[in-house]
Amino acid sequence: MIYKRRSRQTRSDEVNDDTKHQHMNKTFETDAAYQVPEPIPEPAPYTSLGDGVVSIKTSIKKLDTKPLTSRTPKNVTAYEIPKPTFEPSVYASINDEVAVKSSAASAEGRLKPKPLPTPSTLQVIAADDDAYEVPKSVICASVSDGEVKMSSEPSNARSLKPKHRFPPQKSIATGDSHEQRIPQLFSRISSVSVNELAEYIQKKERASQNGFSSDFKTLPDGQQHPANASVQPHNKAKNHYVDAVAYDHSRVVLEPLENDPHSDYINANYIDGCLEKDKYIATQGPTESTIGDFWRMVWQLNVGKIIMLTNPVESGKDGCTQYWPDSGFTNYSNIALSIVKEDEFPDYTVRVFQIDKFFSKEDNRLVTQFNFKNWPETKPPKPTSLLKFIRVANAEQSEGRTVVHCSNGVGRTGTYIALDSMLDQMQKERRVDVLGFIYRMRQKRINMVQTPEQYRFIFDALLVASKMVDTPYENIKESTKRMKWYNA
């Protein structure tokens, strides 16, 4: 492109005249032509790499002697950015390389671009890493599939500023993570020394709705884990109650019968004791269609004791189908069963069964059933009656497992297991953690300890037990044997 510029010049001339000699200055205007080169547009100082990550285009020089500032991380190489002509010096934090401000001359170089974030890295932003937005610029660039695309449209982002930082989040372990972490939270609420138990109960009573009821509401309610086996069409009829399902991860899996692959299901779950894993088996009361499955479980798991906390009929409704003969001998599925003894007591009944499996090389076995009769479904029993019943049941030494059932295998079953386990903890540790233990039970079977009244009853029974004179189990066992012999 050609430009013209007008300039003024002054020239001096001498003029001769008749009368005088005079110098005259004359001014001339001339036009000078010259050429100006086309301006070269500067590239934008920022290049967008997508998802809000940018690279800063400028030259850098590695510093050899300049000390690191207090804000520079240790073991990090510092870089110097010369002051651009279009804006002040800039700072950038890219991965493990930090660019720091300097006005000294520098060698040509480039900061390496920040890698594109993956979905996993987008969830947690590292504490020493900032993400930046790109300011408005005349020329914009984006990188897609390795190609750089230029655009003349300005960016809609705000000025360059760091986004909010989030602390790194630790992943939650699977499996037994709940049993390791969450019960500790409940322990802070309910763990109490035996010597302070009475004061603890009074404090909760004064708190009214903020006491026992409030603590009970902190427990997980409803189904917490998959129970796919319980809802299979061929298993639905084996559930006494629709909402009392058996979790898949803790359910008892039966050995299937020949030519019946769907015969491995029973509504029963393993429950840990205070210090012993899978000490109990919590199950629903047998129904007409599940009596055979119940006795198959007793044989397969070598059950030595059955704790029955319901009656066959309660308030005019079927609480549990009678799963033993009144006398003599009978068959349930592939199990032969006969009753050996039956001892009646005011609050409970003790029965001894002999069981045998068809075509089994193993000898027949004896199984003792303890049936507590005075526990209505709608309210807790007397603490002294249930505590005596627990002592009698525990006096019966058995190497086999213990099955506990009521009607649905949830409310009274959970209350009994919690009380029995807390009595063990009280004896061994001189303190109890009721809420934490119920939480652990609910990870194995749905809604164990079903009502706030049952939860409160456990504390009342523990307080009574703490004031009772201990009776050695051996003495109770001998007393029970004499009663059986006398009634036999």
Short mmCIF file of C-alpha atoms in Angstrom, two decimals:
data_model
loop_
_atom_site.label_atom_id
_atom_site.label_comp_id
_atom_site.label_asym_id
_atom_site.label_seq_id
_atom_site.Cartn_x
_atom_site.Cartn_y
_atom_site.Cartn_z
CA MET A 1 0.00 0.00 0.00
CA ILE A 2 1.32 3.47 -1.00
CA TYR A 3 0.93 6.44 1.32
CA LYS A 4 1.67 10.16 0.49
CA ARG A 5 2.86 12.74 2.97
CA ARG A 6 3.14 16.48 2.26
CA SER A 7 6.29 18.24 3.51
CA ARG A 8 7.30 21.91 3.72
CA GLN A 9 10.76 23.14 2.59
CA THR A 10 12.29 26.64 2.90
CA ARG A 11 14.82 28.00 0.32
CA SER A 12 16.73 31.35 0.45
CA ASP A 13 17.29 33.47 -2.76
CA GLU A 14 19.16 36.75 -3.35
CA VAL A 15 17.41 39.57 -5.32
CA ASN A 16 19.19 42.62 -6.87
CA ASP A 17 17.31 45.89 -6.96
CA ASP A 18 18.15 49.38 -7.87
CA THR A 19 17.91 50.66 -4.41
CA LYS A 20 18.81 47.77 -2.18
CA HIS A 21 20.12 44.32 -1.98
CA GLN A 22 17.50 42.06 -0.40
CA HIS A 23 17.39 38.36 0.59
CA MET A 24 14.09 36.57 0.16
CA ASN A 25 13.01 33.28 1.78
CA LYS A 26 10.64 31.14 -0.24
CA THR A 27 8.64 28.16 1.06
CA PHE A 28 7.79 25.26 -1.16
CA GLU A 29 5.41 22.33 -0.49
CA THR A 30 6.32 18.96 -1.95
CA ASP A 31 4.71 15.50 -1.80
CA ALA A 32 6.80 12.51 -0.68
CA ALA A 33 5.61 8.98 -1.43
CA TYR A 34 6.57 5.97 0.72
CA GLN A 35 5.29 2.38 1.35
CA VAL A 36 4.12 0.91 4.67
CA PRO A 37 4.05 -2.92 5.05
CA GLU A 38 0.84 -4.73 5.99
CA PRO A 39 0.48 -5.39 9.77
CA ILE A 40 0.85 -8.97 10.85
CA PRO A 41 -1.83 -9.95 13.42
CA GLU A 42 -0.45 -11.35 16.62
CA PRO A 43 -1.80 -14.81 17.56
CA ALA A 44 -3.99 -15.07 20.62
CA PRO A 45 -2.00 -15.58 23.83
CA TYR A 46 -4.21 -18.54 24.73
CA THR A 47 -5.03 -21.77 22.97
CA SER A 48 -8.13 -23.72 24.08
CA LEU A 49 -7.58 -27.42 24.51
CA GLY A 50 -11.22 -28.16 25.29
CA ASP A 51 -13.12 -28.58 28.61
CA GLY A 52 -11.81 -25.26 29.94
CA VAL A 53 -8.09 -26.19 29.80
CA VAL A 54 -5.74 -23.75 28.09
CA SER A 55 -2.15 -23.52 26.96
CA ILE A 56 -0.30 -20.19 27.16
CA LYS A 57 1.73 -19.35 24.06
CA THR A 58 4.91 -17.60 25.02
CA SER A 59 8.59 -18.17 25.25
CA ILE A 60 10.22 -19.45 28.41
CA LYS A 61 13.70 -19.80 29.86
CA LYS A 62 14.73 -22.18 32.56
CA LEU A 63 16.07 -20.46 35.63
CA ASP A 64 19.32 -21.76 36.99
CA THR A 65 19.95 -19.51 39.95
CA LYS A 66 16.68 -17.81 40.82
CA PRO A 67 15.45 -19.20 44.19
CA LEU A 68 12.01 -20.73 44.47
CA THR A 69 9.36 -18.69 46.17
CA SER A 70 7.38 -19.89 49.15
CA ARG A 71 4.43 -20.59 46.88
CA THR A 72 6.43 -22.75 44.50
CA PRO A 73 6.11 -26.50 45.26
CA LYS A 74 9.25 -28.41 46.15
CA ASN A 75 11.05 -30.43 43.49
CA VAL A 76 9.43 -28.36 40.74
CA THR A 77 11.36 -26.71 37.89
CA ALA A 78 10.71 -22.95 37.64
CA TYR A 79 10.29 -21.22 34.31
CA GLU A 80 10.58 -17.58 33.27
CA ILE A 81 8.05 -15.92 30.95
CA PRO A 82 9.11 -12.68 29.22
CA LYS A 83 6.81 -9.77 29.42
CA PRO A 84 4.67 -9.71 26.24
CA THR A 85 4.09 -6.47 24.38
CA PHE A 86 0.32 -6.91 24.38
CA GLU A 87 -0.33 -7.52 28.10
CA PRO A 88 1.40 -7.89 31.48
CA SER A 89 3.23 -10.98 32.51
CA VAL A 90 1.09 -14.06 33.01
CA TYR A 91 1.20 -16.98 35.39
CA ALA A 92 0.33 -20.56 34.56
CA SER A 93 0.14 -23.79 36.51
CA ILE A 94 0.39 -26.77 34.19
CA ASN A 95 0.80 -30.23 35.73
CA ASP A 96 4.14 -30.33 37.54
CA GLU A 97 5.67 -27.30 35.73
CA VAL A 98 5.10 -23.82 37.11
CA ALA A 99 5.65 -20.62 35.12
CA VAL A 100 6.71 -17.63 37.25
CA LYS A 101 6.79 -13.92 36.27
CA SER A 102 10.00 -12.27 35.11
CA SER A 103 10.93 -9.31 32.88
CA ALA A 104 14.34 -10.64 31.81
CA ALA A 105 15.05 -11.82 28.31
CA SER A 106 14.45 -15.51 27.68
CA ALA A 107 15.19 -18.18 25.14
CA GLU A 108 12.50 -19.50 22.86
CA GLY A 109 10.52 -22.39 24.28
CA ARG A 110 6.99 -23.56 24.95
CA LEU A 111 5.14 -24.76 27.96
CA LYS A 112 3.78 -28.18 27.24
CA PRO A 113 -0.04 -28.25 27.00
CA LYS A 114 -2.05 -29.67 29.84
CA PRO A 115 -3.45 -33.14 28.94
CA LEU A 116 -7.16 -33.44 28.37
CA PRO A 117 -8.94 -34.57 31.53
CA THR A 118 -10.55 -37.99 31.70
CA PRO A 119 -13.94 -38.60 33.39
CA SER A 120 -12.18 -39.99 36.46
CA THR A 121 -9.93 -36.95 36.84
CA LEU A 122 -12.82 -34.54 36.40
CA GLN A 123 -14.44 -35.86 39.61
CA VAL A 124 -11.56 -34.78 41.83
CA ILE A 125 -9.36 -31.71 41.26
CA ALA A 126 -5.97 -32.02 42.88
CA ALA A 127 -5.18 -29.62 45.67
CA ASP A 128 -2.14 -28.16 43.82
CA ASP A 129 -3.78 -27.89 40.40
CA ASP A 130 -5.95 -25.06 39.12
CA ALA A 131 -8.24 -25.03 36.09
CA TYR A 132 -8.51 -21.77 34.15
CA GLU A 133 -11.06 -20.22 31.83
CA VAL A 134 -10.02 -18.53 28.59
CA PRO A 135 -10.52 -14.75 28.30
CA LYS A 136 -11.99 -13.06 25.24
CA SER A 137 -9.58 -12.78 22.36
CA VAL A 138 -9.65 -11.89 18.68
CA ILE A 139 -8.46 -15.25 17.44
CA CYS A 140 -9.46 -18.53 19.10
CA ALA A 141 -8.04 -21.98 18.58
CA SER A 142 -9.35 -25.39 19.53
CA VAL A 143 -7.76 -28.80 19.31
CA SER A 144 -9.91 -31.72 18.20
CA ASP A 145 -8.56 -35.17 17.28
CA GLY A 146 -5.08 -33.73 16.85
CA GLU A 147 -6.15 -30.91 14.50
CA VAL A 148 -5.93 -27.24 15.36
CA LYS A 149 -8.98 -25.27 14.29
CA MET A 150 -8.93 -21.47 14.19
CA SER A 151 -11.98 -19.33 14.70
CA SER A 152 -12.60 -15.62 14.48
CA GLU A 153 -15.38 -15.73 17.04
CA PRO A 154 -14.39 -14.44 20.45
CA SER A 155 -14.69 -16.67 23.50
CA ASN A 156 -17.71 -16.27 25.76
CA ALA A 157 -15.72 -17.16 28.83
CA ARG A 158 -15.03 -14.69 31.56
CA SER A 159 -11.59 -13.37 32.42
CA LEU A 160 -8.87 -15.79 33.41
CA LYS A 161 -9.38 -16.97 36.98
CA PRO A 162 -8.99 -20.19 38.88
CA LYS A 163 -12.07 -22.27 39.51
CA HIS A 164 -13.14 -23.54 42.89
CA ARG A 165 -10.85 -26.15 44.40
CA PHE A 166 -12.17 -29.38 45.78
CA PRO A 167 -10.19 -31.59 48.13
CA PRO A 168 -9.34 -35.06 46.87
CA GLN A 169 -12.01 -37.61 47.72
CA LYS A 170 -11.06 -41.01 48.98
CA SER A 171 -12.85 -43.92 47.42
CA ILE A 172 -15.04 -45.98 49.66
CA ALA A 173 -13.98 -49.56 49.90
CA THR A 174 -16.48 -52.27 49.11
CA GLY A 175 -17.28 -55.42 51.02
CA ASP A 176 -16.99 -54.93 54.79
CA SER A 177 -16.49 -51.14 54.65
CA HIS A 178 -19.78 -50.48 56.45
CA GLU A 179 -18.88 -52.88 59.24
CA GLN A 180 -15.53 -51.15 59.67
CA ARG A 181 -16.55 -47.49 59.51
CA ILE A 182 -20.22 -46.75 60.10
CA PRO A 183 -20.65 -48.66 63.40
CA GLN A 184 -17.96 -46.41 64.87
CA LEU A 185 -20.32 -43.48 64.30
CA PHE A 186 -23.14 -45.25 66.11
CA SER A 187 -20.76 -46.29 68.88
CA ARG A 188 -20.21 -42.61 69.74
CA ILE A 189 -23.96 -42.30 70.27
CA SER A 190 -24.87 -45.49 72.13
CA SER A 191 -21.75 -47.17 73.49
CA VAL A 192 -22.04 -46.93 77.25
CA SER A 193 -20.35 -48.40 80.27
CA VAL A 194 -22.34 -50.81 82.40
CA ASN A 195 -21.75 -48.60 85.44
CA GLU A 196 -23.33 -45.64 83.59
CA LEU A 197 -26.22 -47.59 82.02
CA ALA A 198 -28.90 -46.44 84.48
CA GLU A 199 -27.90 -42.78 84.10
CA TYR A 200 -27.79 -43.20 80.32
CA ILE A 201 -31.36 -44.58 80.23
CA GLN A 202 -32.64 -41.73 82.44
CA LYS A 203 -30.98 -39.17 80.19
CA LYS A 204 -32.65 -40.68 77.13
CA GLU A 205 -36.01 -40.73 78.90
CA ARG A 206 -35.75 -37.03 79.77
CA ALA A 207 -34.95 -36.26 76.14
CA SER A 208 -38.33 -37.76 75.13
CA GLN A 209 -38.53 -37.82 71.31
CA ASN A 210 -34.87 -36.81 71.11
CA GLY A 211 -33.88 -39.85 73.13
CA PHE A 212 -34.39 -43.51 72.22
CA SER A 213 -36.80 -42.74 69.38
CA SER A 214 -34.36 -40.31 67.78
CA ASP A 215 -31.49 -42.81 68.04
CA PHE A 216 -33.61 -45.57 66.52
CA LYS A 217 -34.45 -43.38 63.51
CA THR A 218 -30.75 -43.10 62.64
CA LEU A 219 -30.72 -46.79 61.71
CA PRO A 220 -30.98 -47.66 58.00
CA ASP A 221 -34.58 -48.58 57.25
CA GLY A 222 -35.90 -50.85 54.53
CA GLN A 223 -33.95 -52.87 52.00
CA GLN A 224 -30.25 -51.98 51.94
CA HIS A 225 -28.82 -54.72 49.70
CA PRO A 226 -29.92 -56.81 46.71
CA ALA A 227 -32.31 -59.68 47.38
CA ASN A 228 -32.72 -61.06 43.88
CA ALA A 229 -33.21 -64.67 44.97
CA SER A 230 -36.16 -63.69 47.18
CA VAL A 231 -38.10 -62.10 44.32
CA GLN A 232 -37.66 -64.87 41.79
CA PRO A 233 -41.06 -66.27 40.68
CA HIS A 234 -40.23 -69.76 41.96
CA ASN A 235 -39.20 -68.35 45.39
CA LYS A 236 -41.88 -65.74 46.10
CA ALA A 237 -44.24 -68.31 47.61
CA LYS A 238 -41.51 -69.31 50.07
CA ASN A 239 -41.54 -65.85 51.72
CA HIS A 240 -43.96 -65.56 54.62
CA TYR A 241 -44.03 -61.76 54.27
CA VAL A 242 -43.45 -59.77 51.10
CA ASP A 243 -41.30 -57.09 52.79
CA ALA A 244 -39.12 -59.55 54.77
CA VAL A 245 -36.66 -60.60 52.07
CA ALA A 246 -33.32 -62.36 52.40
CA TYR A 247 -30.24 -60.45 51.20
CA ASP A 248 -28.25 -62.31 48.56
CA HIS A 249 -24.83 -61.76 50.13
CA SER A 250 -25.77 -63.26 53.52
CA ARG A 251 -28.56 -65.71 52.73
CA VAL A 252 -28.34 -69.40 53.55
CA VAL A 253 -27.92 -71.38 50.34
CA LEU A 254 -29.30 -74.90 50.57
CA GLU A 255 -27.94 -77.90 48.72
CA PRO A 256 -30.47 -78.31 45.91
CA LEU A 257 -32.55 -81.44 45.71
CA GLU A 258 -32.07 -83.83 42.85
CA ASN A 259 -33.91 -82.71 39.70
CA ASP A 260 -34.94 -79.44 41.38
CA PRO A 261 -32.40 -76.63 40.71
CA HIS A 262 -34.63 -74.03 42.39
CA SER A 263 -34.65 -75.80 45.76
CA ASP A 264 -31.60 -73.93 47.13
CA TYR A 265 -33.63 -71.01 48.58
CA ILE A 266 -34.84 -70.42 52.11
CA ASN A 267 -35.68 -67.09 53.73
CA ALA A 268 -32.78 -67.13 56.19
CA ASN A 269 -29.61 -65.08 56.76
CA TYR A 270 -26.38 -65.50 58.71
CA ILE A 271 -25.99 -63.00 61.58
CA ASP A 272 -22.74 -62.25 63.42
CA GLY A 273 -22.54 -62.37 67.17
CA CYS A 274 -20.67 -59.88 69.35
CA LEU A 275 -17.31 -61.57 68.72
CA GLU A 276 -18.21 -64.58 66.57
CA LYS A 277 -18.93 -64.48 62.83
CA ASP A 278 -22.16 -66.12 61.59
CA LYS A 279 -23.06 -67.23 65.09
CA TYR A 280 -26.80 -67.10 64.44
CA ILE A 281 -29.14 -67.95 61.60
CA ALA A 282 -32.14 -65.60 61.52
CA THR A 283 -35.12 -66.96 59.61
CA GLN A 284 -38.87 -66.64 59.29
CA GLY A 285 -41.25 -69.10 60.93
CA PRO A 286 -41.73 -72.13 58.67
CA THR A 287 -44.86 -72.25 56.51
CA GLU A 288 -46.61 -75.29 55.04
CA SER A 289 -44.49 -75.04 51.91
CA THR A 290 -41.16 -74.46 53.67
CA ILE A 291 -41.11 -76.99 56.53
CA GLY A 292 -39.01 -79.37 54.46
CA ASP A 293 -36.57 -76.57 53.57
CA PHE A 294 -36.30 -75.64 57.25
CA TRP A 295 -35.27 -79.14 58.35
CA ARG A 296 -32.91 -79.50 55.38
CA MET A 297 -31.18 -76.32 56.62
CA VAL A 298 -30.99 -77.69 60.18
CA TRP A 299 -29.31 -80.84 58.91
CA GLN A 300 -27.01 -79.20 56.37
CA LEU A 301 -25.66 -76.56 58.82
CA ASN A 302 -25.46 -78.96 61.78
CA VAL A 303 -27.83 -76.84 63.89
CA GLY A 304 -27.83 -77.74 67.58
CA LYS A 305 -30.40 -75.28 68.97
CA ILE A 306 -33.58 -73.69 67.68
CA ILE A 307 -34.87 -70.54 69.42
CA MET A 308 -38.58 -70.14 68.69
CA LEU A 309 -40.05 -66.77 69.77
CA THR A 310 -43.61 -67.13 68.51
CA ASN A 311 -46.60 -69.41 68.86
CA PRO A 312 -48.27 -71.30 66.03
CA VAL A 313 -51.32 -69.03 66.43
CA GLU A 314 -51.15 -65.42 67.66
CA SER A 315 -54.18 -63.15 68.01
CA GLY A 316 -56.18 -65.45 65.74
CA LYS A 317 -53.53 -65.40 63.01
CA ASP A 318 -50.98 -67.97 61.95
CA GLY A 319 -47.69 -66.96 63.46
CA CYS A 320 -45.84 -70.07 62.46
CA THR A 321 -46.81 -73.50 61.15
CA GLN A 322 -46.06 -76.27 63.64
CA TYR A 323 -43.06 -77.95 62.09
CA TRP A 324 -42.76 -80.96 64.43
CA PRO A 325 -45.05 -83.89 65.22
CA ASP A 326 -47.03 -84.06 68.45
CA SER A 327 -45.70 -87.55 68.95
CA GLY A 328 -44.07 -90.34 67.07
CA PHE A 329 -42.22 -90.09 63.79
CA THR A 330 -42.72 -88.14 60.52
CA ASN A 331 -40.90 -87.12 57.33
CA TYR A 332 -40.25 -83.64 55.97
CA SER A 333 -38.66 -83.66 52.51
CA ASN A 334 -35.66 -85.99 52.88
CA ILE A 335 -35.43 -85.57 56.68
CA ALA A 336 -36.90 -88.01 59.18
CA LEU A 337 -38.01 -86.37 62.45
CA SER A 338 -39.23 -87.64 65.78
CA ILE A 339 -39.85 -85.94 69.13
CA VAL A 340 -37.89 -87.29 72.09
CA LYS A 341 -38.89 -85.01 74.98
CA GLU A 342 -41.11 -82.03 75.69
CA ASP A 343 -40.88 -80.08 78.95
CA GLU A 344 -43.42 -77.37 79.74
CA PHE A 345 -42.56 -74.31 81.88
CA PRO A 346 -44.64 -71.22 82.64
CA ASP A 347 -42.94 -68.98 80.03
CA TYR A 348 -41.36 -71.47 77.69
CA THR A 349 -41.24 -75.05 76.44
CA VAL A 350 -38.19 -77.18 75.75
CA ARG A 351 -38.41 -79.93 73.10
CA VAL A 352 -35.75 -82.39 71.97
CA PHE A 353 -35.92 -83.78 68.42
CA GLN A 354 -34.07 -86.59 66.75
CA ILE A 355 -33.38 -86.04 63.04
CA ASP A 356 -31.92 -88.24 60.34
CA LYS A 357 -31.35 -87.79 56.61
CA PHE A 358 -32.39 -90.46 54.18
CA PHE A 359 -29.51 -92.46 52.68
CA SER A 360 -26.97 -90.51 54.75
CA LYS A 361 -23.93 -92.22 56.21
CA GLU A 362 -23.96 -89.82 59.14
CA ASP A 363 -25.54 -90.81 62.43
CA ASN A 364 -28.77 -89.26 63.58
CA ARG A 365 -28.61 -86.09 65.63
CA LEU A 366 -30.38 -84.45 68.54
CA VAL A 367 -31.65 -80.91 68.20
CA THR A 368 -33.09 -78.91 71.12
CA GLN A 369 -35.84 -76.37 70.59
CA PHE A 370 -36.47 -73.56 73.12
CA ASN A 371 -39.89 -72.05 72.58
CA PHE A 372 -40.56 -68.75 74.43
CA LYS A 373 -44.35 -68.43 74.62
CA ASN A 374 -45.02 -65.10 76.40
CA TRP A 375 -43.86 -62.57 73.82
CA PRO A 376 -46.79 -60.91 72.08
CA GLU A 377 -46.11 -59.53 68.62
CA THR A 378 -47.30 -56.05 69.59
CA LYS A 379 -45.30 -55.43 72.78
CA PRO A 380 -42.10 -56.61 74.49
CA PRO A 381 -42.18 -59.29 77.21
CA LYS A 382 -41.12 -58.92 80.82
CA PRO A 383 -37.34 -58.46 80.96
CA THR A 384 -36.87 -60.99 83.78
CA SER A 385 -38.80 -63.69 81.92
CA LEU A 386 -36.78 -63.34 78.71
CA LEU A 387 -33.47 -63.09 80.58
CA LYS A 388 -34.20 -66.35 82.39
CA PHE A 389 -35.13 -67.96 79.06
CA ILE A 390 -31.84 -66.82 77.50
CA ARG A 391 -29.90 -68.29 80.42
CA VAL A 392 -31.64 -71.64 80.04
CA ALA A 393 -31.02 -71.70 76.29
CA ASN A 394 -27.34 -70.76 76.70
CA ALA A 395 -26.89 -73.40 79.39
CA GLU A 396 -27.50 -76.04 76.71
CA GLN A 397 -24.01 -76.51 75.34
CA SER A 398 -23.91 -77.35 71.65
CA GLU A 399 -21.20 -77.38 69.00
CA GLY A 400 -23.72 -76.67 66.27
CA ARG A 401 -25.19 -73.40 65.07
CA THR A 402 -28.19 -71.62 66.56
CA VAL A 403 -31.33 -70.88 64.53
CA VAL A 404 -33.53 -68.03 65.78
CA HIS A 405 -37.00 -67.39 64.37
CA CYS A 406 -40.26 -65.69 65.17
CA SER A 407 -43.00 -65.08 62.62
CA ASN A 408 -41.21 -62.84 60.10
CA GLY A 409 -37.69 -63.42 61.42
CA VAL A 410 -37.07 -59.69 61.88
CA GLY A 411 -38.61 -58.02 64.95
CA ARG A 412 -38.47 -60.42 67.87
CA THR A 413 -35.68 -62.40 66.23
CA GLY A 414 -33.50 -59.29 65.95
CA THR A 415 -34.31 -58.22 69.52
CA TYR A 416 -33.36 -61.62 70.93
CA ILE A 417 -30.06 -61.78 69.03
CA ALA A 418 -29.17 -58.19 70.02
CA LEU A 419 -29.92 -58.82 73.70
CA ASP A 420 -28.02 -62.12 73.77
CA SER A 421 -24.99 -60.53 72.07
CA MET A 422 -25.04 -57.48 74.35
CA LEU A 423 -25.09 -59.76 77.38
CA ASP A 424 -21.89 -61.33 76.00
CA GLN A 425 -20.33 -57.89 75.47
CA MET A 426 -21.39 -56.78 78.93
CA GLN A 427 -19.70 -59.80 80.48
CA LYS A 428 -16.47 -59.48 78.45
CA GLU A 429 -16.05 -55.69 78.10
CA ARG A 430 -18.28 -54.19 80.82
CA ARG A 431 -19.95 -51.95 78.26
CA VAL A 432 -22.59 -52.29 75.52
CA ASP A 433 -23.06 -50.85 72.04
CA VAL A 434 -26.68 -51.59 71.15
CA LEU A 435 -27.13 -49.17 68.25
CA GLY A 436 -23.89 -50.20 66.54
CA PHE A 437 -24.76 -53.89 66.85
CA ILE A 438 -28.24 -53.40 65.39
CA TYR A 439 -26.70 -51.51 62.48
CA ARG A 440 -24.43 -54.47 61.74
CA MET A 441 -27.36 -56.87 61.92
CA ARG A 442 -29.30 -54.77 59.42
CA GLN A 443 -26.46 -55.19 56.96
CA LYS A 444 -27.12 -58.94 57.06
CA ARG A 445 -30.95 -59.04 57.28
CA ILE A 446 -33.58 -56.41 56.65
CA ASN A 447 -34.99 -54.33 59.55
CA MET A 448 -33.65 -56.40 62.43
CA VAL A 449 -35.20 -55.00 65.65
CA GLN A 450 -38.32 -53.66 64.04
CA THR A 451 -39.79 -51.04 66.40
CA PRO A 452 -38.56 -48.31 68.79
CA GLU A 453 -40.26 -50.20 71.63
CA GLN A 454 -38.12 -53.26 70.94
CA TYR A 455 -35.01 -51.06 70.82
CA ARG A 456 -35.86 -49.50 74.19
CA PHE A 457 -36.64 -52.92 75.66
CA ILE A 458 -33.08 -54.10 75.03
CA PHE A 459 -31.74 -51.34 77.31
CA ASP A 460 -34.28 -52.11 80.03
CA ALA A 461 -33.36 -55.81 79.92
CA LEU A 462 -29.64 -55.01 80.05
CA LEU A 463 -30.17 -52.80 83.09
CA VAL A 464 -32.04 -55.59 84.85
CA ALA A 465 -29.32 -58.08 83.90
CA SER A 466 -26.61 -55.78 85.30
CA LYS A 467 -28.29 -55.89 88.71
CA MET A 468 -28.99 -59.63 88.77
CA VAL A 469 -26.81 -62.04 90.72
CA ASP A 470 -24.91 -64.15 88.22
CA THR A 471 -25.83 -67.81 88.23
CA PRO A 472 -23.27 -70.18 86.71
CA TYR A 473 -24.50 -71.87 83.58
CA GLU A 474 -23.52 -75.24 85.01
CA ASN A 475 -26.01 -74.85 87.84
CA ILE A 476 -28.77 -73.83 85.44
CA LYS A 477 -27.95 -76.78 83.21
CA GLU A 478 -28.13 -79.25 86.09
CA SER A 479 -31.43 -77.73 87.26
CA THR A 480 -32.86 -78.02 83.76
CA LYS A 481 -31.80 -81.64 83.48
CA ARG A 482 -33.53 -82.54 86.74
CA MET A 483 -36.70 -80.88 85.51
CA LYS A 484 -36.57 -82.83 82.25
CA TRP A 485 -35.94 -86.08 84.08
CA TYR A 486 -38.79 -85.42 86.53
CA ASN A 487 -41.27 -84.48 83.80
CA ALA A 488 -40.19 -87.35 81.60
#
